[in-house]
Structure formats: C-alpha cells, structure tokens
Amino acid sequence: MKLHTSTVNGVVTAIDEIFKNNKYADKVIERTLKSNPKWGARDRGFIAESVYDMVRWWKLINAVSPSSDTYHLFGTYWLLQGKELPEWREFKGINAEVVERKYKRITDRATLQSIPEWLDKMGEELLGEKWEEELTTLNTQADVVLRVNTLKISREDLMNRLAQDDIETYAPKGYKDALVLGRRQNIFKNVAFKEGLFEVQDASSQLVAQALEVEPGMRVIDACAGAGGKSLHLAALMENKGRIISMDVEGWKLQNTKLRARRNGVSIIEPRPIEGNKTIKRLKESADRLLLDVPCTGLGVLRRNPDTKWKISPESVAKVQQIQQEILQNYSAMLKPGGIMVYATCSILPSENQDQVAKFLASEKGKPFELIEDQKVLAQESGFDGFYIAKLKKKA
C-alpha cells in the first residue's frame, strides 16, 4: 500500500492529540476525519485503523523506534506491519534492520503485548493462566456487531435487507438479536440505520438487558444509562410497553437518548439526571427491575478503546471500585421486594466483578438480596467483548 502525505499527517496529528494532549482516541479520530472532507472511504479507513493500531501497540512501537518523534513512531509502526517505507525526509534515520533486531531482542510480555507493567502484573494475579490469552485477544481488532431493533424488523429480514446493499452479515449463536458484519464499514450511513432498524452494540453487551428478564408493562430503572443503548434494548424486549427510567449522574450523557428513542420507535423511556441522593430516595422500592451497568476500568473492551490502558492507573482502578460499591449500596434501594437487579461491567477483573457482588451481599444493605447467577464473559472464549453480568433477586 502506498503512503500519502495527507493521510500520514492525519495519523501523526491524531497521535499527538491522544498522547501529548491526553485526548480520547475515538473523539480525536472523529474530529480528524471531519477536518478533511476530501478524504475518501479508503483514506478514512486507513487513518482510523492506523491510529487505533498505533495506540494499541504504543509501548512496543516506542521500544523499537529510533526516537520519540511522531513520524519516527509512525514509520516504526509501518515497518512492524511488514511494509516498506518511502524515502521521505520525515522517515530519515529509521533503519528497517535495526527495528527488526530491536524487536527480536524483546522478551518481556508487558512490552510484547504493549501494556503497562503494573496492569500486566495485576491481570496475572487476578486471572492467572487465562490472562495471557485474554491479552492476545484484546490486542486484536473487534468485529462490528449490530443489535436488531425487533420493534421494527426481525433479524432475518434485516439480514436480507442489508444483503440488498451488499452488506454481508451473519447471526452468531446464543445472541438472539445480534448480527455481525462480514467486513468493517461505516454502517451509520446506511438507510436502515436512519430508519431505526438497528443499533451498533457488541454481542456481550446485548446479554445485559436479557439478563433482567423484563416483561411488557414493567417499571424498569436503568440507573447508569449513559447514552441509553441498553435502555433501548430493554424497550424492545418490553415491546415498548411499560416504563423505563434512564438515569445518570452525568446528565449530558442522556441528551442523545431521546433522539435515539425516536429513531427506534420507542416511547417508554424517560431520561432523568441523578441530582444527588434525593433522586434515589424518591424512587425507593419503585422498580420491578433495576440495571446497574456501573462505571469500570473498561478492560473488557480494550479492542474498541485501546487508549484505556494508557489512561488508567492503580489509583483510578481503586477509585472506580469504590464508586462501584457505593452504587450497589445506594441504588439497590430503588428495587421492589421480589424484583431482579443486574450488576454489570465491561471489565474482566474479579476485583470489579464477583468480588464487588460478594462484598455487597455480605453488607447490611445486601442482606435482602441473593445471587441467582453470574456470567464471566472473556473475549478469548466468546469472541466478543469481555463482560461481567450478575443477576440478583431481592427477597419478597
């Protein structure tokens, strides 16, 4: 593949934004692609994939690059892909043989798998022999997965509809509303998306709403709703009958929920910002079902957000675990006796998952609850994102 100055500049500028200005990769890529409307689909794909790949392998690239100059880092990344560099002045001083020699000398897993040493040690301590294969899997590119909006179309009909536009998909076993794209592309431009026939949502994430066992007519609270993806799934499972209160402490995250609901043909979602403990107290024992999709480290979704591993720290991991337990302790009061609560994270660390549930159940506020079942979803086993889903029942 031939390199072009314009697109390489785009990659280099984006990388500087992410690592020198500490910006989030997905937002930087979005802004970068908007900055040059002349880039075609191939150019945009090259920029997005190159940036994500460089972020993913950042530690390894730095270990074998001749310098920390961003063009040198890009050139090193390009050579590690088995490609040849053009004779640009920006790449002067990069020797392919030296890069290869340096790479072959590396033996430590943290550098080879490109992950902070503290995180590598923590992962091994908590996941044991499964950690290495999970790391390898999390360093691969994730599939694009759709969730069929069953309020408007069946999975088979959507599959046929997309096939008419030369978009090939397959239906993975065990995920009743999921379709996986045969190849990566900008699916948001498709008319079927604009008609609200599907949302983009990983297959593991789709298991969360299903675990709640909702029924039409129920009152459901999605207490950490964010942009409302799981609320929309719950609405479809409830056949758009009943009521869903979509809540979040960061009210701005809920702004897209109404727009998405309208596109999906959903009328039962009520976005409601959490304004302190009063909001929670007003809803005491009011929900038939309660979803706590809590903030977490996001280590289960590193394939989609590889910059996460460079942004978290031992301190932030400890902080997020504290927040998780506080949410369990305080928000669980909104569930009616006899109701079901689901605690979920997109993390693979037991310290954020089963350990948190055990701590809650052993506490005073956890006494009325019992664990029905939990799912520990690893990327290496499922082929999709890493997730944890615990289903708890409040005794009547």
Short mmCIF file of C-alpha atoms in Angstrom, two decimals:
data_model
loop_
_atom_site.label_atom_id
_atom_site.label_comp_id
_atom_site.label_asym_id
_atom_site.label_seq_id
_atom_site.Cartn_x
_atom_site.Cartn_y
_atom_site.Cartn_z
CA MET A 1 0.00 0.00 0.00
CA LYS A 2 1.31 3.44 -0.97
CA LEU A 3 1.57 6.08 1.75
CA HIS A 4 0.21 9.58 1.10
CA THR A 5 1.44 12.73 2.87
CA SER A 6 -2.05 13.99 3.69
CA THR A 7 -3.27 10.83 5.42
CA VAL A 8 0.02 10.15 7.25
CA ASN A 9 -0.14 13.74 8.54
CA GLY A 10 -3.67 12.99 9.72
CA VAL A 11 -2.45 9.96 11.68
CA VAL A 12 0.53 11.81 13.18
CA THR A 13 -1.60 14.81 14.25
CA ALA A 14 -4.17 12.48 15.86
CA ILE A 15 -1.47 10.54 17.75
CA ASP A 16 -0.04 13.80 19.11
CA GLU A 17 -3.51 14.82 20.31
CA ILE A 18 -4.03 11.48 22.08
CA PHE A 19 -0.67 11.16 23.80
CA LYS A 20 0.60 14.74 24.16
CA ASN A 21 -2.75 16.37 24.95
CA ASN A 22 -4.30 13.33 26.69
CA LYS A 23 -7.42 13.25 24.48
CA TYR A 24 -9.69 10.22 23.91
CA ALA A 25 -8.84 8.29 20.74
CA ASP A 26 -12.40 7.90 19.43
CA LYS A 27 -13.13 11.64 19.74
CA VAL A 28 -9.79 12.58 18.15
CA ILE A 29 -10.38 10.23 15.20
CA GLU A 30 -13.89 11.63 14.73
CA ARG A 31 -12.56 15.22 14.64
CA THR A 32 -9.63 14.26 12.38
CA LEU A 33 -11.93 12.65 9.80
CA LYS A 34 -14.24 15.69 9.83
CA SER A 35 -11.27 18.02 9.25
CA ASN A 36 -10.76 16.93 5.62
CA PRO A 37 -13.95 16.21 3.65
CA LYS A 38 -11.86 15.31 0.58
CA TRP A 39 -10.67 12.04 2.13
CA GLY A 40 -12.47 9.07 0.60
CA ALA A 41 -13.62 5.90 2.38
CA ARG A 42 -10.24 4.17 1.90
CA ASP A 43 -8.32 7.19 3.29
CA ARG A 44 -10.64 7.45 6.29
CA GLY A 45 -10.33 3.73 6.97
CA PHE A 46 -6.52 3.97 6.77
CA ILE A 47 -6.42 6.86 9.27
CA ALA A 48 -8.82 5.31 11.78
CA GLU A 49 -7.19 1.87 11.71
CA SER A 50 -3.62 3.24 11.80
CA VAL A 51 -4.38 5.48 14.79
CA TYR A 52 -6.09 2.69 16.74
CA ASP A 53 -3.26 0.28 15.88
CA MET A 54 -0.57 2.72 16.98
CA VAL A 55 -2.42 3.36 20.24
CA ARG A 56 -2.82 -0.40 20.75
CA TRP A 57 0.91 -1.13 20.23
CA TRP A 58 2.24 2.16 21.66
CA LYS A 59 4.66 0.65 24.18
CA LEU A 60 6.13 -1.81 21.67
CA ILE A 61 6.48 0.87 18.96
CA ASN A 62 8.31 3.18 21.39
CA ALA A 63 10.61 0.34 22.48
CA VAL A 64 11.94 -0.24 18.94
CA SER A 65 11.67 3.25 17.40
CA PRO A 66 14.92 5.22 16.85
CA SER A 67 13.36 8.26 18.59
CA SER A 68 10.15 9.61 20.13
CA ASP A 69 9.48 11.81 17.08
CA THR A 70 5.91 11.03 16.00
CA TYR A 71 6.88 10.48 12.34
CA HIS A 72 9.59 8.06 13.50
CA LEU A 73 6.98 6.27 15.61
CA PHE A 74 4.64 6.02 12.62
CA GLY A 75 7.49 4.77 10.41
CA THR A 76 8.40 2.14 13.02
CA TYR A 77 4.76 1.05 13.23
CA TRP A 78 4.66 0.75 9.43
CA LEU A 79 7.80 -1.43 9.38
CA LEU A 80 6.39 -3.64 12.15
CA GLN A 81 3.43 -4.26 9.80
CA GLY A 82 5.92 -5.80 7.33
CA LYS A 83 5.59 -2.84 4.94
CA GLU A 84 8.27 -0.70 3.25
CA LEU A 85 8.81 2.99 3.98
CA PRO A 86 9.08 5.58 1.19
CA GLU A 87 12.17 7.79 1.18
CA TRP A 88 10.61 10.79 2.90
CA ARG A 89 12.73 13.17 4.95
CA GLU A 90 10.35 12.58 7.89
CA PHE A 91 11.49 8.93 7.99
CA LYS A 92 15.21 9.70 7.81
CA GLY A 93 17.13 7.81 10.50
CA ILE A 94 14.80 4.79 10.55
CA ASN A 95 16.62 1.60 9.64
CA ALA A 96 14.39 -1.43 9.00
CA GLU A 97 17.09 -3.92 10.04
CA VAL A 98 17.73 -2.09 13.33
CA VAL A 99 13.99 -2.03 14.09
CA GLU A 100 13.74 -5.76 13.41
CA ARG A 101 16.83 -6.51 15.52
CA LYS A 102 15.45 -4.49 18.46
CA TYR A 103 12.07 -6.23 18.15
CA LYS A 104 13.63 -9.70 18.22
CA ARG A 105 15.52 -8.86 21.43
CA ILE A 106 12.33 -8.06 23.39
CA THR A 107 11.32 -10.88 25.73
CA ASP A 108 9.09 -9.33 28.40
CA ARG A 109 5.34 -9.80 27.95
CA ALA A 110 4.37 -6.25 29.01
CA THR A 111 6.34 -4.79 26.06
CA LEU A 112 5.46 -7.53 23.54
CA GLN A 113 1.74 -7.23 24.39
CA SER A 114 2.11 -3.46 24.80
CA ILE A 115 0.57 -2.95 28.24
CA PRO A 116 1.71 -1.09 31.39
CA GLU A 117 3.77 -3.35 33.67
CA TRP A 118 1.57 -2.72 36.73
CA LEU A 119 -1.51 -3.74 34.73
CA ASP A 120 0.20 -6.87 33.40
CA LYS A 121 1.05 -7.92 36.96
CA MET A 122 -2.47 -7.15 38.22
CA GLY A 123 -4.06 -9.11 35.37
CA GLU A 124 -1.87 -12.13 36.02
CA GLU A 125 -2.60 -12.02 39.75
CA LEU A 126 -6.36 -11.85 39.20
CA LEU A 127 -6.84 -14.03 36.11
CA GLY A 128 -3.90 -16.44 36.39
CA GLU A 129 -3.25 -18.63 33.36
CA LYS A 130 -6.14 -17.07 31.39
CA TRP A 131 -4.53 -13.62 31.39
CA GLU A 132 -2.01 -14.14 28.57
CA GLU A 133 -4.52 -15.44 26.03
CA GLU A 134 -7.00 -12.73 27.05
CA LEU A 135 -4.33 -10.09 26.43
CA THR A 136 -3.61 -11.55 22.99
CA THR A 137 -7.32 -11.48 22.13
CA LEU A 138 -7.80 -7.93 23.43
CA ASN A 139 -4.98 -6.80 21.10
CA THR A 140 -6.97 -7.86 18.01
CA GLN A 141 -9.50 -5.74 16.13
CA ALA A 142 -13.11 -6.14 17.30
CA ASP A 143 -15.95 -7.11 14.97
CA VAL A 144 -18.75 -4.65 14.27
CA VAL A 145 -21.92 -6.08 15.84
CA LEU A 146 -25.46 -4.84 15.27
CA ARG A 147 -28.43 -5.26 17.61
CA VAL A 148 -31.61 -5.74 15.60
CA ASN A 149 -34.42 -3.43 16.71
CA THR A 150 -37.13 -6.07 17.00
CA LEU A 151 -39.81 -3.38 17.42
CA LYS A 152 -39.40 -2.68 13.71
CA ILE A 153 -37.89 -5.73 12.00
CA SER A 154 -36.86 -9.36 12.52
CA ARG A 155 -33.23 -10.46 12.43
CA GLU A 156 -33.75 -12.46 9.24
CA ASP A 157 -35.49 -9.58 7.47
CA LEU A 158 -32.73 -7.13 8.46
CA MET A 159 -30.10 -9.58 7.24
CA ASN A 160 -31.87 -9.76 3.86
CA ARG A 161 -32.38 -6.01 3.73
CA LEU A 162 -28.66 -5.33 4.32
CA ALA A 163 -27.70 -8.00 1.77
CA GLN A 164 -29.54 -5.96 -0.88
CA ASP A 165 -26.99 -3.20 -0.18
CA ASP A 166 -24.10 -5.71 -0.46
CA ILE A 167 -23.63 -5.73 3.33
CA GLU A 168 -22.99 -9.31 4.35
CA THR A 169 -23.76 -10.32 7.96
CA TYR A 170 -24.01 -13.49 9.99
CA ALA A 171 -26.07 -14.37 13.06
CA PRO A 172 -23.87 -15.59 15.96
CA LYS A 173 -25.20 -18.50 18.04
CA GLY A 174 -26.51 -17.65 21.50
CA TYR A 175 -27.25 -13.97 20.77
CA LYS A 176 -30.84 -13.73 19.54
CA ASP A 177 -30.78 -10.08 18.43
CA ALA A 178 -27.21 -9.85 17.09
CA LEU A 179 -25.78 -9.62 13.57
CA VAL A 180 -22.04 -9.43 12.87
CA LEU A 181 -20.75 -7.53 9.83
CA GLY A 182 -18.70 -9.59 7.40
CA ARG A 183 -16.32 -6.65 6.89
CA ARG A 184 -15.79 -3.31 8.63
CA GLN A 185 -17.54 -0.31 7.08
CA ASN A 186 -19.41 2.86 8.03
CA ILE A 187 -22.77 1.27 8.72
CA PHE A 188 -24.24 4.53 10.08
CA LYS A 189 -24.63 5.84 6.53
CA ASN A 190 -27.00 3.02 5.66
CA VAL A 191 -30.69 3.93 5.30
CA ALA A 192 -31.65 1.02 7.58
CA PHE A 193 -29.81 2.72 10.46
CA LYS A 194 -31.55 6.03 9.80
CA GLU A 195 -34.87 4.17 9.87
CA GLY A 196 -34.02 2.81 13.33
CA LEU A 197 -33.83 -0.84 12.29
CA PHE A 198 -30.65 -1.48 14.30
CA GLU A 199 -28.10 -0.07 16.76
CA VAL A 200 -24.40 -0.87 16.92
CA GLN A 201 -23.88 -2.84 20.15
CA ASP A 202 -21.42 -5.64 20.94
CA ALA A 203 -22.90 -9.11 21.40
CA SER A 204 -21.64 -9.39 25.01
CA SER A 205 -23.28 -6.06 25.85
CA GLN A 206 -26.57 -7.42 24.47
CA LEU A 207 -26.57 -10.12 27.16
CA VAL A 208 -27.03 -7.48 29.88
CA ALA A 209 -30.61 -6.41 29.10
CA GLN A 210 -31.62 -10.04 28.50
CA ALA A 211 -30.40 -10.99 31.99
CA LEU A 212 -33.02 -8.66 33.55
CA GLU A 213 -35.90 -10.89 32.36
CA VAL A 214 -38.13 -7.90 31.64
CA GLU A 215 -41.76 -8.22 30.56
CA PRO A 216 -44.14 -5.78 28.85
CA GLY A 217 -45.76 -3.38 31.33
CA MET A 218 -42.95 -3.43 33.90
CA ARG A 219 -41.35 -0.40 35.55
CA VAL A 220 -37.61 -0.61 34.93
CA ILE A 221 -34.77 1.66 36.09
CA ASP A 222 -31.53 1.80 34.11
CA ALA A 223 -29.51 3.68 36.73
CA CYS A 224 -26.19 4.18 34.87
CA ALA A 225 -27.73 4.61 31.44
CA GLY A 226 -25.14 6.79 29.67
CA ALA A 227 -26.32 7.36 26.09
CA GLY A 228 -29.15 4.85 26.58
CA GLY A 229 -28.06 1.86 24.48
CA LYS A 230 -29.22 -0.76 26.98
CA SER A 231 -32.41 1.22 27.74
CA LEU A 232 -33.29 0.95 24.04
CA HIS A 233 -32.67 -2.80 24.13
CA LEU A 234 -34.87 -3.13 27.23
CA ALA A 235 -37.64 -1.17 25.48
CA ALA A 236 -37.55 -3.61 22.55
CA LEU A 237 -37.66 -6.61 24.93
CA MET A 238 -40.66 -4.98 26.67
CA GLU A 239 -42.40 -4.47 23.29
CA ASN A 240 -42.47 -0.72 24.07
CA LYS A 241 -44.98 -1.30 26.89
CA GLY A 242 -44.38 -0.13 30.45
CA ARG A 243 -41.89 2.47 31.66
CA ILE A 244 -38.11 2.79 31.65
CA ILE A 245 -36.39 5.50 33.68
CA SER A 246 -32.93 6.09 32.20
CA MET A 247 -30.73 7.76 34.80
CA ASP A 248 -27.15 9.01 35.01
CA VAL A 249 -25.15 11.33 37.26
CA GLU A 250 -23.78 12.98 34.10
CA GLY A 251 -26.97 14.41 32.64
CA TRP A 252 -25.33 15.40 29.34
CA LYS A 253 -24.88 11.72 28.52
CA LEU A 254 -28.67 11.33 28.42
CA GLN A 255 -29.13 14.01 25.75
CA ASN A 256 -28.85 11.53 22.87
CA THR A 257 -31.31 9.10 24.44
CA LYS A 258 -34.44 10.95 23.27
CA LEU A 259 -33.13 11.23 19.70
CA ARG A 260 -32.17 7.55 19.61
CA ALA A 261 -35.52 6.55 21.13
CA ARG A 262 -37.41 8.49 18.47
CA ARG A 263 -35.41 6.81 15.70
CA ASN A 264 -36.01 3.40 17.30
CA GLY A 265 -39.78 3.98 17.63
CA VAL A 266 -39.52 3.85 21.44
CA SER A 267 -41.89 5.95 23.58
CA ILE A 268 -41.49 4.44 27.08
CA ILE A 269 -38.06 5.87 28.03
CA GLU A 270 -37.87 8.81 30.43
CA PRO A 271 -34.34 10.28 30.77
CA ARG A 272 -33.73 11.58 34.31
CA PRO A 273 -30.44 13.05 35.61
CA ILE A 274 -29.40 11.93 39.11
CA GLU A 275 -29.18 15.05 41.25
CA GLY A 276 -27.81 13.60 44.47
CA ASN A 277 -29.39 11.15 46.94
CA LYS A 278 -32.82 12.84 46.75
CA THR A 279 -33.38 11.42 43.25
CA ILE A 280 -32.64 7.90 44.53
CA LYS A 281 -34.79 8.28 47.68
CA ARG A 282 -37.83 9.41 45.66
CA LEU A 283 -37.65 6.13 43.73
CA LYS A 284 -37.28 3.84 46.76
CA GLU A 285 -38.69 0.35 46.08
CA SER A 286 -40.39 1.55 42.87
CA ALA A 287 -38.74 -0.66 40.22
CA ASP A 288 -39.66 -4.19 39.12
CA ARG A 289 -36.23 -4.41 37.52
CA LEU A 290 -33.03 -2.47 38.19
CA LEU A 291 -29.99 -2.32 35.92
CA LEU A 292 -26.65 -1.18 37.36
CA ASP A 293 -24.25 -1.09 34.40
CA VAL A 294 -21.62 0.58 36.57
CA PRO A 295 -18.53 2.66 35.68
CA CYS A 296 -15.49 0.39 35.38
CA THR A 297 -11.93 0.22 34.03
CA GLY A 298 -13.22 -0.96 30.64
CA LEU A 299 -10.57 -3.67 30.34
CA GLY A 300 -13.03 -5.99 28.62
CA VAL A 301 -13.40 -3.56 25.70
CA LEU A 302 -9.72 -2.78 25.02
CA ARG A 303 -10.18 -3.92 21.42
CA ARG A 304 -12.54 -0.97 20.89
CA ASN A 305 -10.86 1.53 23.24
CA PRO A 306 -7.15 0.65 23.31
CA ASP A 307 -6.22 4.03 24.83
CA THR A 308 -7.92 2.94 28.07
CA LYS A 309 -4.82 1.00 29.13
CA TRP A 310 -2.70 4.17 28.94
CA LYS A 311 -5.25 6.33 30.77
CA ILE A 312 -5.96 4.18 33.85
CA SER A 313 -3.67 3.83 36.88
CA PRO A 314 -3.62 1.75 40.10
CA GLU A 315 -5.20 4.79 41.80
CA SER A 316 -8.02 5.09 39.24
CA VAL A 317 -8.72 1.34 39.48
CA ALA A 318 -9.06 1.65 43.27
CA LYS A 319 -11.30 4.73 42.85
CA VAL A 320 -13.64 3.06 40.36
CA GLN A 321 -14.04 0.05 42.68
CA GLN A 322 -15.08 2.42 45.45
CA ILE A 323 -17.68 4.02 43.14
CA GLN A 324 -19.00 0.58 42.12
CA GLN A 325 -19.62 -0.41 45.75
CA GLU A 326 -21.25 2.94 46.53
CA ILE A 327 -23.65 2.46 43.60
CA LEU A 328 -24.54 -1.05 44.76
CA GLN A 329 -25.09 0.15 48.33
CA ASN A 330 -27.20 3.21 47.45
CA TYR A 331 -29.03 2.42 44.20
CA SER A 332 -30.19 -1.07 45.22
CA ALA A 333 -32.83 0.62 47.41
CA MET A 334 -34.82 1.50 44.25
CA LEU A 335 -35.74 -2.16 43.65
CA LYS A 336 -39.05 -3.57 44.87
CA PRO A 337 -39.03 -6.70 47.05
CA GLY A 338 -39.28 -9.69 44.71
CA GLY A 339 -37.61 -7.72 41.91
CA ILE A 340 -34.44 -8.55 39.93
CA MET A 341 -31.29 -6.42 39.84
CA VAL A 342 -28.45 -6.87 37.35
CA TYR A 343 -24.95 -5.65 38.18
CA ALA A 344 -22.79 -5.43 35.06
CA THR A 345 -19.35 -4.19 33.99
CA CYS A 346 -17.31 -4.29 30.78
CA SER A 347 -14.31 -5.35 32.87
CA ILE A 348 -12.66 -8.77 33.20
CA LEU A 349 -11.13 -8.16 36.65
CA PRO A 350 -12.70 -10.18 39.50
CA SER A 351 -11.98 -7.22 41.84
CA GLU A 352 -14.57 -5.19 39.88
CA ASN A 353 -16.95 -8.08 39.39
CA GLN A 354 -17.65 -11.09 41.62
CA ASP A 355 -15.65 -9.57 44.50
CA GLN A 356 -17.90 -6.49 44.45
CA VAL A 357 -21.06 -8.61 44.44
CA ALA A 358 -19.74 -10.74 47.34
CA LYS A 359 -18.87 -7.58 49.31
CA PHE A 360 -22.36 -6.17 48.71
CA LEU A 361 -24.12 -9.41 49.72
CA ALA A 362 -22.07 -9.53 52.95
CA SER A 363 -23.10 -5.94 53.85
CA GLU A 364 -26.18 -4.74 55.75
CA LYS A 365 -27.86 -3.33 52.62
CA GLY A 366 -27.10 -6.52 50.71
CA LYS A 367 -28.87 -8.81 53.21
CA PRO A 368 -32.25 -8.76 51.40
CA PHE A 369 -30.54 -9.90 48.16
CA GLU A 370 -29.44 -13.29 46.84
CA LEU A 371 -27.28 -14.08 43.82
CA ILE A 372 -29.23 -16.08 41.25
CA GLU A 373 -26.40 -16.49 38.71
CA ASP A 374 -23.49 -14.65 37.15
CA GLN A 375 -21.70 -14.72 33.80
CA LYS A 376 -17.98 -14.08 33.41
CA VAL A 377 -17.52 -13.37 29.72
CA LEU A 378 -13.93 -13.42 28.44
CA ALA A 379 -13.06 -12.21 24.94
CA GLN A 380 -10.90 -15.31 24.29
CA GLU A 381 -13.90 -17.60 24.92
CA SER A 382 -16.77 -15.60 23.42
CA GLY A 383 -15.04 -13.86 20.51
CA PHE A 384 -16.74 -10.66 21.67
CA ASP A 385 -16.09 -8.10 24.43
CA GLY A 386 -15.16 -9.08 27.96
CA PHE A 387 -18.11 -8.56 30.35
CA TYR A 388 -19.46 -9.50 33.76
CA ILE A 389 -23.18 -9.87 34.46
CA ALA A 390 -24.59 -10.78 37.91
CA LYS A 391 -28.33 -11.37 38.42
CA LEU A 392 -29.56 -10.77 41.97
CA LYS A 393 -33.04 -11.10 43.46
CA LYS A 394 -34.45 -9.02 46.29
CA LYS A 395 -36.27 -11.29 48.71
CA ALA A 396 -40.01 -10.66 48.96
#
